[in-house]
Amino acid sequence: MREGIGSIFLYNLIAIFIVLIFAFIAGTVVYYKAFKVNNMIVSAIEKYEGYNNLSAKEIDQKLGTIGYQTTSKHKCYKKNGKTALEYVSTNRGIFDYCVYEFNEGNNFRSYGVMTFITIDMPVIGGVLKLPVYSKTKLLYNFG
């Protein structure tokens, strides 16, 4: 009888361990995807030297191909006292990212990009959004 209880306890430990490992792997994959999206947006902004129609078009094309989440309500928070730039809309929908512009002194500027890790928890009935933030290199103002 004692070994029967011990084996049930051992099975529970194994099940908990497997759930924790899969949760860790899923979290790593989701974080990697958000960081990859962040890197794509930063490279498009640096390629076109700012957040403009050309960079927004490339960003939306790339985000549409990898399946990044769209949103119906786009809300960006202040970052270092700056509000997000106006979202440049295209035909694909509203993707959930924010772009901030920072003036870095004499004829230089940089951009901050915030994307979100979205974790939907159907059992609890909530959505958890965690921000991932990165910044571009310094860009020179030619005008």
PDB file of C-alpha atoms in Angstrom:
ATOM      1  CA  MET A   1       0.000   0.000   0.000  1.00  0.00           C
ATOM      2  CA  ARG A   2       2.835   2.352   0.790  1.00  0.00           C
ATOM      3  CA  GLU A   3       4.419   1.939  -2.630  1.00  0.00           C
ATOM      4  CA  GLY A   4       1.102   2.750  -4.354  1.00  0.00           C
ATOM      5  CA  ILE A   5       0.927   6.129  -2.639  1.00  0.00           C
ATOM      6  CA  GLY A   6       4.590   6.755  -3.400  1.00  0.00           C
ATOM      7  CA  SER A   7       4.139   6.076  -7.104  1.00  0.00           C
ATOM      8  CA  ILE A   8       1.141   8.446  -7.327  1.00  0.00           C
ATOM      9  CA  PHE A   9       3.199  11.167  -5.662  1.00  0.00           C
ATOM     10  CA  LEU A  10       6.033  10.481  -8.091  1.00  0.00           C
ATOM     11  CA  TYR A  11       3.650  10.681 -11.078  1.00  0.00           C
ATOM     12  CA  ASN A  12       2.374  14.036  -9.809  1.00  0.00           C
ATOM     13  CA  LEU A  13       5.928  15.359  -9.535  1.00  0.00           C
ATOM     14  CA  ILE A  14       6.717  14.194 -13.055  1.00  0.00           C
ATOM     15  CA  ALA A  15       3.531  15.815 -14.416  1.00  0.00           C
ATOM     16  CA  ILE A  16       4.308  19.122 -12.656  1.00  0.00           C
ATOM     17  CA  PHE A  17       7.875  19.019 -13.971  1.00  0.00           C
ATOM     18  CA  ILE A  18       6.675  18.422 -17.543  1.00  0.00           C
ATOM     19  CA  VAL A  19       4.159  21.295 -17.313  1.00  0.00           C
ATOM     20  CA  LEU A  20       6.847  23.653 -15.990  1.00  0.00           C
ATOM     21  CA  ILE A  21       9.299  22.690 -18.727  1.00  0.00           C
ATOM     22  CA  PHE A  22       6.688  23.217 -21.465  1.00  0.00           C
ATOM     23  CA  ALA A  23       5.680  26.579 -19.941  1.00  0.00           C
ATOM     24  CA  PHE A  24       9.325  27.660 -19.936  1.00  0.00           C
ATOM     25  CA  ILE A  25       9.815  26.586 -23.557  1.00  0.00           C
ATOM     26  CA  ALA A  26       6.597  28.338 -24.648  1.00  0.00           C
ATOM     27  CA  GLY A  27       7.646  31.520 -22.842  1.00  0.00           C
ATOM     28  CA  THR A  28      11.040  31.428 -24.524  1.00  0.00           C
ATOM     29  CA  VAL A  29       9.495  31.004 -27.979  1.00  0.00           C
ATOM     30  CA  VAL A  30       7.029  33.863 -27.418  1.00  0.00           C
ATOM     31  CA  TYR A  31       9.797  36.156 -26.139  1.00  0.00           C
ATOM     32  CA  TYR A  32      11.974  35.263 -29.137  1.00  0.00           C
ATOM     33  CA  LYS A  33       9.141  36.141 -31.521  1.00  0.00           C
ATOM     34  CA  ALA A  34       8.542  39.525 -29.842  1.00  0.00           C
ATOM     35  CA  PHE A  35      12.266  40.307 -29.885  1.00  0.00           C
ATOM     36  CA  LYS A  36      12.475  39.290 -33.563  1.00  0.00           C
ATOM     37  CA  VAL A  37       9.558  41.606 -34.388  1.00  0.00           C
ATOM     38  CA  ASN A  38      11.250  44.389 -32.434  1.00  0.00           C
ATOM     39  CA  ASN A  39      14.460  43.866 -34.399  1.00  0.00           C
ATOM     40  CA  MET A  40      12.565  43.919 -37.732  1.00  0.00           C
ATOM     41  CA  ILE A  41      10.938  47.242 -36.871  1.00  0.00           C
ATOM     42  CA  VAL A  42      14.251  48.773 -35.755  1.00  0.00           C
ATOM     43  CA  SER A  43      15.991  47.676 -38.983  1.00  0.00           C
ATOM     44  CA  ALA A  44      13.200  49.143 -41.147  1.00  0.00           C
ATOM     45  CA  ILE A  45      13.376  52.463 -39.272  1.00  0.00           C
ATOM     46  CA  GLU A  46      17.163  52.575 -39.652  1.00  0.00           C
ATOM     47  CA  LYS A  47      16.964  51.582 -43.337  1.00  0.00           C
ATOM     48  CA  TYR A  48      14.603  54.439 -44.214  1.00  0.00           C
ATOM     49  CA  GLU A  49      16.205  56.811 -41.664  1.00  0.00           C
ATOM     50  CA  GLY A  50      13.071  57.387 -39.643  1.00  0.00           C
ATOM     51  CA  TYR A  51       9.509  56.257 -39.063  1.00  0.00           C
ATOM     52  CA  ASN A  52       7.777  57.354 -42.264  1.00  0.00           C
ATOM     53  CA  ASN A  53       5.449  55.903 -44.906  1.00  0.00           C
ATOM     54  CA  LEU A  54       8.183  53.752 -46.465  1.00  0.00           C
ATOM     55  CA  SER A  55       9.310  52.229 -43.189  1.00  0.00           C
ATOM     56  CA  ALA A  56       5.705  51.716 -42.037  1.00  0.00           C
ATOM     57  CA  LYS A  57       4.898  49.886 -45.274  1.00  0.00           C
ATOM     58  CA  GLU A  58       7.892  47.564 -44.867  1.00  0.00           C
ATOM     59  CA  ILE A  59       7.084  47.002 -41.185  1.00  0.00           C
ATOM     60  CA  ASP A  60       3.482  46.049 -41.963  1.00  0.00           C
ATOM     61  CA  GLN A  61       4.550  43.702 -44.776  1.00  0.00           C
ATOM     62  CA  LYS A  62       7.023  41.896 -42.531  1.00  0.00           C
ATOM     63  CA  LEU A  63       4.654  41.721 -39.559  1.00  0.00           C
ATOM     64  CA  GLY A  64       1.901  40.358 -41.783  1.00  0.00           C
ATOM     65  CA  THR A  65       4.108  37.545 -43.061  1.00  0.00           C
ATOM     66  CA  ILE A  66       5.215  36.308 -39.637  1.00  0.00           C
ATOM     67  CA  GLY A  67       1.743  36.481 -38.086  1.00  0.00           C
ATOM     68  CA  TYR A  68       2.270  39.177 -35.467  1.00  0.00           C
ATOM     69  CA  GLN A  69      -0.921  40.020 -33.567  1.00  0.00           C
ATOM     70  CA  THR A  70      -3.251  42.770 -34.682  1.00  0.00           C
ATOM     71  CA  THR A  71      -5.381  44.790 -32.342  1.00  0.00           C
ATOM     72  CA  SER A  72      -8.616  46.731 -32.481  1.00  0.00           C
ATOM     73  CA  LYS A  73      -7.594  49.226 -29.832  1.00  0.00           C
ATOM     74  CA  HIS A  74      -4.067  50.547 -30.176  1.00  0.00           C
ATOM     75  CA  LYS A  75      -2.796  52.090 -26.944  1.00  0.00           C
ATOM     76  CA  CYS A  76       0.752  53.294 -26.379  1.00  0.00           C
ATOM     77  CA  TYR A  77       2.072  54.527 -23.067  1.00  0.00           C
ATOM     78  CA  LYS A  78       4.535  57.328 -22.397  1.00  0.00           C
ATOM     79  CA  LYS A  79       8.189  56.325 -22.441  1.00  0.00           C
ATOM     80  CA  ASN A  80      10.752  58.664 -20.833  1.00  0.00           C
ATOM     81  CA  GLY A  81       8.221  61.498 -20.975  1.00  0.00           C
ATOM     82  CA  LYS A  82       7.561  61.048 -24.698  1.00  0.00           C
ATOM     83  CA  THR A  83       4.301  59.994 -26.274  1.00  0.00           C
ATOM     84  CA  ALA A  84       4.345  57.531 -29.151  1.00  0.00           C
ATOM     85  CA  LEU A  85       4.391  58.739 -32.736  1.00  0.00           C
ATOM     86  CA  GLU A  86       1.161  58.649 -34.687  1.00  0.00           C
ATOM     87  CA  TYR A  87       0.607  55.172 -36.120  1.00  0.00           C
ATOM     88  CA  VAL A  88       1.066  55.103 -39.884  1.00  0.00           C
ATOM     89  CA  SER A  89      -1.820  52.922 -41.026  1.00  0.00           C
ATOM     90  CA  THR A  90      -1.782  50.624 -44.034  1.00  0.00           C
ATOM     91  CA  ASN A  91      -4.247  48.086 -45.435  1.00  0.00           C
ATOM     92  CA  ARG A  92      -3.184  45.130 -43.292  1.00  0.00           C
ATOM     93  CA  GLY A  93      -4.732  46.255 -40.009  1.00  0.00           C
ATOM     94  CA  ILE A  94      -3.364  47.732 -36.838  1.00  0.00           C
ATOM     95  CA  PHE A  95      -0.348  45.903 -35.473  1.00  0.00           C
ATOM     96  CA  ASP A  96       0.357  46.221 -31.775  1.00  0.00           C
ATOM     97  CA  TYR A  97       3.621  48.157 -31.556  1.00  0.00           C
ATOM     98  CA  CYS A  98       4.663  51.670 -30.539  1.00  0.00           C
ATOM     99  CA  VAL A  99       7.394  53.937 -31.929  1.00  0.00           C
ATOM    100  CA  TYR A 100       8.916  56.821 -29.951  1.00  0.00           C
ATOM    101  CA  GLU A 101      11.185  59.563 -31.322  1.00  0.00           C
ATOM    102  CA  PHE A 102      13.955  61.049 -29.181  1.00  0.00           C
ATOM    103  CA  ASN A 103      16.008  64.123 -30.089  1.00  0.00           C
ATOM    104  CA  GLU A 104      19.610  63.374 -29.180  1.00  0.00           C
ATOM    105  CA  GLY A 105      21.128  66.830 -29.488  1.00  0.00           C
ATOM    106  CA  ASN A 106      22.795  68.476 -32.459  1.00  0.00           C
ATOM    107  CA  ASN A 107      21.148  67.067 -35.589  1.00  0.00           C
ATOM    108  CA  PHE A 108      20.721  63.554 -34.198  1.00  0.00           C
ATOM    109  CA  ARG A 109      17.665  61.559 -33.262  1.00  0.00           C
ATOM    110  CA  SER A 110      16.885  58.002 -32.290  1.00  0.00           C
ATOM    111  CA  TYR A 111      13.754  55.908 -32.128  1.00  0.00           C
ATOM    112  CA  GLY A 112      12.482  53.592 -29.442  1.00  0.00           C
ATOM    113  CA  VAL A 113      10.334  50.608 -30.398  1.00  0.00           C
ATOM    114  CA  MET A 114       8.015  48.761 -28.039  1.00  0.00           C
ATOM    115  CA  THR A 115       6.404  45.483 -29.007  1.00  0.00           C
ATOM    116  CA  PHE A 116       4.352  43.232 -26.790  1.00  0.00           C
ATOM    117  CA  ILE A 117       4.398  39.615 -25.745  1.00  0.00           C
ATOM    118  CA  THR A 118       0.747  38.592 -25.602  1.00  0.00           C
ATOM    119  CA  ILE A 119      -0.123  35.577 -23.493  1.00  0.00           C
ATOM    120  CA  ASP A 120      -3.769  34.514 -23.587  1.00  0.00           C
ATOM    121  CA  MET A 121      -4.882  32.515 -20.551  1.00  0.00           C
ATOM    122  CA  PRO A 122      -8.301  31.029 -21.377  1.00  0.00           C
ATOM    123  CA  VAL A 123      -8.656  29.174 -18.072  1.00  0.00           C
ATOM    124  CA  ILE A 124      -8.205  32.369 -16.058  1.00  0.00           C
ATOM    125  CA  GLY A 125      -9.972  34.488 -18.670  1.00  0.00           C
ATOM    126  CA  GLY A 126      -7.337  37.153 -19.142  1.00  0.00           C
ATOM    127  CA  VAL A 127      -4.661  38.395 -21.461  1.00  0.00           C
ATOM    128  CA  LEU A 128      -1.200  39.261 -20.219  1.00  0.00           C
ATOM    129  CA  LYS A 129       0.762  41.823 -22.271  1.00  0.00           C
ATOM    130  CA  LEU A 130       4.455  42.207 -21.493  1.00  0.00           C
ATOM    131  CA  PRO A 131       6.440  44.960 -23.269  1.00  0.00           C
ATOM    132  CA  VAL A 132       9.735  44.408 -25.097  1.00  0.00           C
ATOM    133  CA  TYR A 133      11.653  47.644 -25.768  1.00  0.00           C
ATOM    134  CA  SER A 134      14.660  48.447 -27.935  1.00  0.00           C
ATOM    135  CA  LYS A 135      16.252  51.552 -29.404  1.00  0.00           C
ATOM    136  CA  THR A 136      17.724  52.405 -32.805  1.00  0.00           C
ATOM    137  CA  LYS A 137      21.173  53.769 -33.501  1.00  0.00           C
ATOM    138  CA  LEU A 138      21.600  57.529 -33.763  1.00  0.00           C
ATOM    139  CA  LEU A 139      20.234  58.857 -37.046  1.00  0.00           C
ATOM    140  CA  TYR A 140      21.438  62.115 -38.565  1.00  0.00           C
ATOM    141  CA  ASN A 141      18.931  64.873 -39.431  1.00  0.00           C
ATOM    142  CA  PHE A 142      19.760  65.957 -42.979  1.00  0.00           C
ATOM    143  CA  GLY A 143      17.066  68.623 -43.219  1.00  0.00           C
TER     144      GLY A 143
END
